mmCIF file of C-alpha atoms and ligand atoms in Angstrom:
data_model
loop_
_atom_site.group_PDB
_atom_site.id
_atom_site.type_symbol
_atom_site.label_atom_id
_atom_site.label_comp_id
_atom_site.label_asym_id
_atom_site.label_seq_id
_atom_site.Cartn_x
_atom_site.Cartn_y
_atom_site.Cartn_z
ATOM 1 C CA MET A 1 -42.509 20.650 -44.973
ATOM 2 C CA GLN A 2 -42.491 23.584 -42.595
ATOM 3 C CA ILE A 3 -39.543 24.930 -40.652
ATOM 4 C CA ARG A 4 -40.068 27.146 -37.632
ATOM 5 C CA VAL A 5 -37.098 28.733 -35.869
ATOM 6 C CA LEU A 6 -37.749 29.699 -32.245
ATOM 7 C CA SER A 7 -35.453 31.314 -29.701
ATOM 8 C CA ASP A 8 -34.440 28.377 -27.544
ATOM 9 C CA ILE A 9 -35.356 24.963 -26.144
ATOM 10 C CA GLU A 10 -37.940 26.555 -23.860
ATOM 11 C CA ALA A 11 -39.772 28.104 -26.819
ATOM 12 C CA ILE A 12 -39.585 24.877 -28.835
ATOM 13 C CA SER A 13 -40.940 22.877 -25.922
ATOM 14 C CA HIS A 14 -43.843 25.282 -25.392
ATOM 15 C CA GLU A 15 -44.738 25.157 -29.079
ATOM 16 C CA ALA A 16 -44.472 21.359 -29.160
ATOM 17 C CA SER A 17 -46.689 20.984 -26.101
ATOM 18 C CA LYS A 18 -49.316 23.272 -27.672
ATOM 19 C CA ILE A 19 -49.215 21.235 -30.877
ATOM 20 C CA PHE A 20 -49.523 17.982 -28.927
ATOM 21 C CA VAL A 21 -52.544 19.208 -26.949
ATOM 22 C CA ASN A 22 -54.313 20.525 -30.055
ATOM 23 C CA LEU A 23 -53.740 17.324 -32.014
ATOM 24 C CA ALA A 24 -54.821 15.207 -29.040
ATOM 25 C CA LYS A 25 -58.100 17.144 -28.812
ATOM 26 C CA LYS A 26 -58.629 16.927 -32.567
ATOM 27 C CA TYR A 27 -58.039 13.185 -32.908
ATOM 28 C CA ILE A 28 -59.869 12.262 -29.710
ATOM 29 C CA ALA A 29 -62.871 14.217 -31.014
ATOM 30 C CA SER A 30 -62.744 12.625 -34.473
ATOM 31 C CA SER A 31 -61.619 9.064 -33.758
ATOM 32 C CA GLY A 32 -61.850 8.591 -30.001
ATOM 33 C CA ARG A 33 -58.114 8.237 -29.456
ATOM 34 C CA PHE A 34 -54.774 9.920 -30.065
ATOM 35 C CA VAL A 35 -51.851 7.666 -30.893
ATOM 36 C CA ASN A 36 -48.361 9.079 -30.753
ATOM 37 C CA ALA A 37 -44.770 7.902 -30.719
ATOM 38 C CA ILE A 38 -42.024 9.739 -28.861
ATOM 39 C CA SER A 39 -38.234 9.603 -29.017
ATOM 40 C CA GLY A 40 -35.318 9.736 -26.631
ATOM 41 C CA GLY A 41 -32.256 11.892 -26.186
ATOM 42 C CA SER A 42 -32.242 14.934 -23.948
ATOM 43 C CA THR A 43 -34.237 17.370 -26.084
ATOM 44 C CA PRO A 44 -37.789 16.194 -25.206
ATOM 45 C CA LYS A 45 -37.308 16.514 -21.415
ATOM 46 C CA ARG A 46 -38.697 20.046 -21.140
ATOM 47 C CA PHE A 47 -41.518 19.202 -23.550
ATOM 48 C CA TYR A 48 -42.510 16.296 -21.279
ATOM 49 C CA GLU A 49 -42.444 18.550 -18.214
ATOM 50 C CA LEU A 50 -44.688 21.113 -19.883
ATOM 51 C CA LEU A 51 -47.086 18.452 -21.081
ATOM 52 C CA ALA A 52 -47.363 17.136 -17.523
ATOM 53 C CA SER A 53 -48.027 20.624 -16.106
ATOM 54 C CA ASP A 54 -51.589 21.599 -15.198
ATOM 55 C CA ASN A 55 -51.767 24.018 -18.097
ATOM 56 C CA CYS A 56 -51.487 21.272 -20.701
ATOM 57 C CA SER A 57 -52.406 18.201 -18.773
ATOM 58 C CA GLY A 58 -55.801 19.540 -17.720
ATOM 59 C CA ASN A 59 -56.728 19.898 -21.388
ATOM 60 C CA VAL A 60 -56.057 16.315 -22.401
ATOM 61 C CA ASP A 61 -58.166 13.233 -21.762
ATOM 62 C CA TRP A 62 -55.202 10.953 -21.066
ATOM 63 C CA SER A 63 -57.411 7.870 -20.951
ATOM 64 C CA ARG A 64 -57.646 8.217 -24.736
ATOM 65 C CA VAL A 65 -53.981 8.916 -25.447
ATOM 66 C CA HIS A 66 -51.622 6.102 -26.414
ATOM 67 C CA PHE A 67 -47.854 6.384 -26.178
ATOM 68 C CA PHE A 68 -45.500 4.356 -28.334
ATOM 69 C CA TRP A 69 -41.802 5.007 -28.904
ATOM 70 C CA ALA A 70 -39.960 5.745 -32.140
ATOM 71 C CA ASP A 71 -36.954 3.964 -30.679
ATOM 72 C CA GLU A 72 -35.417 2.547 -27.539
ATOM 73 C CA ARG A 73 -31.943 1.776 -26.287
ATOM 74 C CA CYS A 74 -31.382 -1.830 -25.170
ATOM 75 C CA VAL A 75 -30.907 -1.095 -21.497
ATOM 76 C CA PRO A 76 -33.004 -1.825 -18.383
ATOM 77 C CA LYS A 77 -36.006 0.434 -18.083
ATOM 78 C CA GLU A 78 -34.561 1.972 -14.892
ATOM 79 C CA SER A 79 -31.386 3.054 -16.719
ATOM 80 C CA GLU A 80 -30.657 6.759 -17.237
ATOM 81 C CA GLU A 81 -30.160 5.842 -20.914
ATOM 82 C CA SER A 82 -33.695 4.467 -21.287
ATOM 83 C CA ASN A 83 -36.021 6.500 -23.488
ATOM 84 C CA PHE A 84 -38.933 5.045 -21.555
ATOM 85 C CA LYS A 85 -37.439 6.251 -18.276
ATOM 86 C CA LEU A 86 -37.079 9.837 -19.490
ATOM 87 C CA ALA A 87 -40.737 9.939 -20.496
ATOM 88 C CA PHE A 88 -41.850 8.076 -17.399
ATOM 89 C CA VAL A 89 -40.064 10.340 -14.924
ATOM 90 C CA HIS A 90 -41.041 13.641 -16.522
ATOM 91 C CA LEU A 91 -44.456 12.855 -17.948
ATOM 92 C CA LEU A 92 -46.078 9.444 -17.645
ATOM 93 C CA SER A 93 -45.695 9.128 -13.858
ATOM 94 C CA LYS A 94 -47.325 12.552 -13.437
ATOM 95 C CA ILE A 95 -50.507 12.086 -15.438
ATOM 96 C CA GLU A 96 -53.587 9.912 -15.049
ATOM 97 C CA ILE A 97 -52.983 7.494 -17.887
ATOM 98 C CA PRO A 98 -54.013 3.821 -17.890
ATOM 99 C CA ALA A 99 -51.043 1.449 -17.922
ATOM 100 C CA GLU A 100 -52.425 -0.277 -21.021
ATOM 101 C CA ASN A 101 -52.054 2.993 -22.973
ATOM 102 C CA ILE A 102 -48.278 2.866 -22.548
ATOM 103 C CA HIS A 103 -46.755 0.663 -25.246
ATOM 104 C CA ARG A 104 -43.090 0.672 -24.407
ATOM 105 C CA ILE A 105 -40.338 -1.060 -26.340
ATOM 106 C CA ASN A 106 -38.836 -3.799 -24.251
ATOM 107 C CA GLY A 107 -35.176 -2.782 -24.256
ATOM 108 C CA GLU A 108 -34.233 -5.408 -21.678
ATOM 109 C CA ASP A 109 -34.737 -8.239 -24.151
ATOM 110 C CA VAL A 110 -32.295 -9.397 -26.756
ATOM 111 C CA SER A 111 -32.868 -6.717 -29.394
ATOM 112 C CA GLU A 112 -34.173 -9.096 -32.080
ATOM 113 C CA LYS A 113 -36.861 -10.368 -29.700
ATOM 114 C CA GLY A 114 -37.596 -6.863 -28.422
ATOM 115 C CA ALA A 115 -38.122 -5.650 -31.994
ATOM 116 C CA LYS A 116 -40.360 -8.602 -32.852
ATOM 117 C CA ASP A 117 -42.459 -8.173 -29.694
ATOM 118 C CA TYR A 118 -42.820 -4.468 -30.372
ATOM 119 C CA GLU A 119 -43.930 -5.126 -33.937
ATOM 120 C CA ASP A 120 -46.499 -7.646 -32.626
ATOM 121 C CA GLU A 121 -47.757 -5.081 -30.130
ATOM 122 C CA ILE A 122 -48.145 -2.438 -32.872
ATOM 123 C CA ARG A 123 -49.984 -4.882 -35.142
ATOM 124 C CA ARG A 124 -52.254 -5.945 -32.296
ATOM 125 C CA PHE A 125 -53.099 -2.349 -31.503
ATOM 126 C CA PHE A 126 -53.686 -1.109 -35.042
ATOM 127 C CA GLY A 127 -55.337 -4.256 -36.378
ATOM 128 C CA ALA A 128 -54.836 -5.557 -39.895
ATOM 129 C CA LEU A 129 -53.333 -2.428 -41.480
ATOM 130 C CA ASP A 130 -50.166 -3.119 -43.439
ATOM 131 C CA VAL A 131 -48.383 -0.067 -42.201
ATOM 132 C CA PRO A 132 -49.823 1.630 -39.111
ATOM 133 C CA VAL A 133 -50.727 5.291 -39.188
ATOM 134 C CA PHE A 134 -49.616 7.134 -36.063
ATOM 135 C CA ASP A 135 -51.357 10.446 -35.449
ATOM 136 C CA LEU A 136 -48.113 12.082 -34.335
ATOM 137 C CA ILE A 137 -44.475 11.024 -34.226
ATOM 138 C CA ILE A 138 -41.968 13.227 -32.436
ATOM 139 C CA LEU A 139 -38.347 12.863 -33.520
ATOM 140 C CA GLY A 140 -34.935 14.284 -32.699
ATOM 141 C CA VAL A 141 -31.737 14.514 -34.727
ATOM 142 C CA GLY A 142 -28.248 13.428 -33.693
ATOM 143 C CA GLU A 143 -25.114 15.333 -34.718
ATOM 144 C CA ASP A 144 -24.426 12.580 -37.254
ATOM 145 C CA GLY A 145 -27.899 13.029 -38.764
ATOM 146 C CA HIS A 146 -29.485 9.947 -37.195
ATOM 147 C CA THR A 147 -33.098 10.014 -36.193
ATOM 148 C CA ALA A 148 -34.956 7.524 -34.009
ATOM 149 C CA SER A 149 -32.272 4.766 -34.073
ATOM 150 C CA LEU A 150 -31.710 4.972 -37.807
ATOM 151 C CA PHE A 151 -27.998 5.678 -38.231
ATOM 152 C CA PRO A 152 -26.180 6.843 -41.377
ATOM 153 C CA ASP A 153 -24.164 3.646 -41.886
ATOM 154 C CA SER A 154 -26.873 1.208 -40.909
ATOM 155 C CA THR A 155 -28.110 0.303 -44.386
ATOM 156 C CA LYS A 156 -29.975 -2.794 -43.213
ATOM 157 C CA SER A 157 -32.374 -0.802 -41.045
ATOM 158 C CA LEU A 158 -32.569 2.089 -43.516
ATOM 159 C CA ASP A 159 -33.496 -0.243 -46.380
ATOM 160 C CA GLU A 160 -36.122 -2.179 -44.416
ATOM 161 C CA LYS A 161 -39.406 -2.197 -46.319
ATOM 162 C CA THR A 162 -41.680 -4.700 -44.575
ATOM 163 C CA ARG A 163 -40.843 -4.883 -40.872
ATOM 164 C CA LEU A 164 -42.288 -2.230 -38.582
ATOM 165 C CA ALA A 165 -39.489 -2.370 -36.012
ATOM 166 C CA VAL A 166 -35.940 -3.689 -36.274
ATOM 167 C CA PRO A 167 -32.942 -4.179 -34.004
ATOM 168 C CA VAL A 168 -29.956 -1.931 -34.610
ATOM 169 C CA TYR A 169 -26.492 -2.905 -33.409
ATOM 170 C CA THR A 170 -24.168 -0.038 -32.614
ATOM 171 C CA GLU A 171 -20.782 0.082 -30.900
ATOM 172 C CA LYS A 172 -22.071 1.804 -27.784
ATOM 173 C CA MET A 173 -25.331 -0.089 -27.293
ATOM 174 C CA ASN A 174 -27.949 -2.007 -29.190
ATOM 175 C CA ARG A 175 -31.205 -0.343 -30.019
ATOM 176 C CA ILE A 176 -34.664 -0.987 -31.450
ATOM 177 C CA THR A 177 -36.253 1.391 -33.903
ATOM 178 C CA LEU A 178 -39.346 1.938 -35.980
ATOM 179 C CA THR A 179 -38.536 1.730 -39.666
ATOM 180 C CA LEU A 180 -38.840 4.428 -42.339
ATOM 181 C CA PRO A 181 -42.118 3.077 -43.834
ATOM 182 C CA VAL A 182 -43.785 3.438 -40.412
ATOM 183 C CA LEU A 183 -42.295 6.833 -39.611
ATOM 184 C CA ASN A 184 -43.205 8.225 -43.017
ATOM 185 C CA ASN A 185 -46.777 6.950 -42.747
ATOM 186 C CA ALA A 186 -47.615 9.196 -39.774
ATOM 187 C CA ARG A 187 -50.250 11.928 -40.002
ATOM 188 C CA HIS A 188 -47.931 14.453 -38.374
ATOM 189 C CA ILE A 189 -44.200 14.367 -37.802
ATOM 190 C CA LEU A 190 -42.561 16.864 -35.507
ATOM 191 C CA PHE A 191 -38.785 17.296 -35.201
ATOM 192 C CA LEU A 192 -37.434 18.993 -32.077
ATOM 193 C CA VAL A 193 -33.884 20.269 -32.532
ATOM 194 C CA SER A 194 -31.882 22.388 -30.131
ATOM 195 C CA GLY A 195 -28.277 23.510 -29.668
ATOM 196 C CA GLN A 196 -25.290 24.691 -31.635
ATOM 197 C CA SER A 197 -23.867 21.180 -31.951
ATOM 198 C CA LYS A 198 -26.711 20.432 -34.406
ATOM 199 C CA ALA A 199 -26.131 23.508 -36.620
ATOM 200 C CA ARG A 200 -23.962 21.783 -39.221
ATOM 201 C CA VAL A 201 -26.219 18.786 -39.724
ATOM 202 C CA ILE A 202 -29.340 20.972 -39.795
ATOM 203 C CA ASN A 203 -27.756 23.098 -42.505
ATOM 204 C CA ASP A 204 -26.870 19.983 -44.505
ATOM 205 C CA ILE A 205 -30.350 18.528 -44.184
ATOM 206 C CA LEU A 206 -32.513 21.607 -44.569
ATOM 207 C CA ALA A 207 -30.521 24.188 -46.489
ATOM 208 C CA ASP A 208 -28.295 22.120 -48.737
ATOM 209 C CA LYS A 209 -30.866 19.859 -50.299
ATOM 210 C CA GLY A 210 -28.236 17.867 -52.184
ATOM 211 C CA LYS A 211 -26.953 16.436 -48.945
ATOM 212 C CA ARG A 212 -30.302 15.606 -47.357
ATOM 213 C CA GLY A 213 -30.325 11.977 -48.487
ATOM 214 C CA ASN A 214 -26.977 11.343 -46.763
ATOM 215 C CA TYR A 215 -28.682 11.600 -43.404
ATOM 216 C CA PRO A 216 -31.440 9.365 -42.025
ATOM 217 C CA ALA A 217 -33.245 12.448 -40.676
ATOM 218 C CA GLY A 218 -33.279 13.761 -44.253
ATOM 219 C CA LEU A 219 -35.168 10.620 -45.318
ATOM 220 C CA ILE A 220 -38.161 11.593 -43.209
ATOM 221 C CA ASN A 221 -40.683 12.643 -45.767
ATOM 222 C CA PRO A 222 -44.272 11.748 -44.879
ATOM 223 C CA VAL A 223 -46.263 10.025 -47.592
ATOM 224 C CA HIS A 224 -49.602 11.632 -46.682
ATOM 225 C CA GLY A 225 -48.910 13.581 -43.506
ATOM 226 C CA ASP A 226 -47.195 16.829 -42.642
ATOM 227 C CA LEU A 227 -43.717 17.520 -41.405
ATOM 228 C CA LEU A 228 -42.780 20.345 -39.065
ATOM 229 C CA TRP A 229 -39.268 21.157 -37.874
ATOM 230 C CA LEU A 230 -39.061 23.168 -34.650
ATOM 231 C CA ILE A 231 -35.484 24.392 -34.410
ATOM 232 C CA ASP A 232 -33.925 26.777 -31.937
ATOM 233 C CA GLU A 233 -31.718 29.671 -33.044
ATOM 234 C CA ALA A 234 -28.517 27.925 -32.025
ATOM 235 C CA ALA A 235 -29.307 24.852 -34.127
ATOM 236 C CA ALA A 236 -30.399 27.089 -37.022
ATOM 237 C CA GLY A 237 -27.146 29.095 -36.764
ATOM 238 C CA GLU A 238 -25.609 27.830 -39.993
HETATM 239 C C1 6PG B 301 -32.223 8.207 -28.997
HETATM 240 C C2 6PG B 301 -33.059 8.928 -29.977
HETATM 241 C C3 6PG B 301 -32.353 9.820 -30.941
HETATM 242 C C4 6PG B 301 -32.430 11.250 -30.429
HETATM 243 C C5 6PG B 301 -31.354 12.112 -31.053
HETATM 244 C C6 6PG B 301 -31.310 13.490 -30.462
HETATM 245 O O1 6PG B 301 -32.713 7.318 -28.373
HETATM 246 O O2 6PG B 301 -31.058 8.567 -28.853
HETATM 247 O O3 6PG B 301 -34.355 8.738 -30.049
HETATM 248 O O4 6PG B 301 -32.769 9.727 -32.250
HETATM 249 O O5 6PG B 301 -33.696 11.793 -30.678
HETATM 250 O O6 6PG B 301 -30.117 11.500 -30.867
HETATM 251 O O7 6PG B 301 -30.869 13.388 -29.141
HETATM 252 P P1 6PG B 301 -30.730 14.644 -28.197
HETATM 253 O O8 6PG B 301 -32.091 15.130 -27.907
HETATM 254 O O9 6PG B 301 -30.050 14.113 -26.965
HETATM 255 O O10 6PG B 301 -29.900 15.639 -28.928
#
């Protein structure tokens, strides 16, 4: 695991976009495609904008890049709460990417069906592999230590060993999330964390190792891949 502290969200986003472009080039050259999964929340917005800018975008063969999502909220895809919408508005609508390379989670469906359909889509794409291997998964962390839509009290989703995607029922809204076996099977995992409101949980997860397991984000520990935390100074404050 590597931890890199950068000044602010702008610096994190620049670094993340550089990493994305380099990995895209590397995997397209070696295997003909680059398969990544992105998250929601507000943090990735600037990263998406940078990726869509000429500087980055001109260096990526988008026809060979596939986007999946680490999680989705069960809302219409036009909703401001939709993780798909955030990526679509700031990135996907601005680049030349074939529609079939965008593998969104259907949040409009009843979450059990949405999760099942998403799992089918992942299995179709990756073929017979038991647990798919994403080239890159980009994650965020909530103030309660959740990541993707894996929440601290949601033991059913945290304990899932065989399903690739599961529904998660929360008070505010239902969600669909990739499970820990899938997340931890990625080649590269990148956390983007910004803001003072995350300082306590970041300290618990990264500095006080005893507490790491109390938080879903602390359970991200790639089996074969590497894990990089990009944290801004405010979030690293404690
Ligand atoms: C979601 C997420 C979630 C997110 C964190 C951080 O759909 O809410 O994917 O895990 O990454 O909550 O969110 P912020 O970037 O808004 O802090």
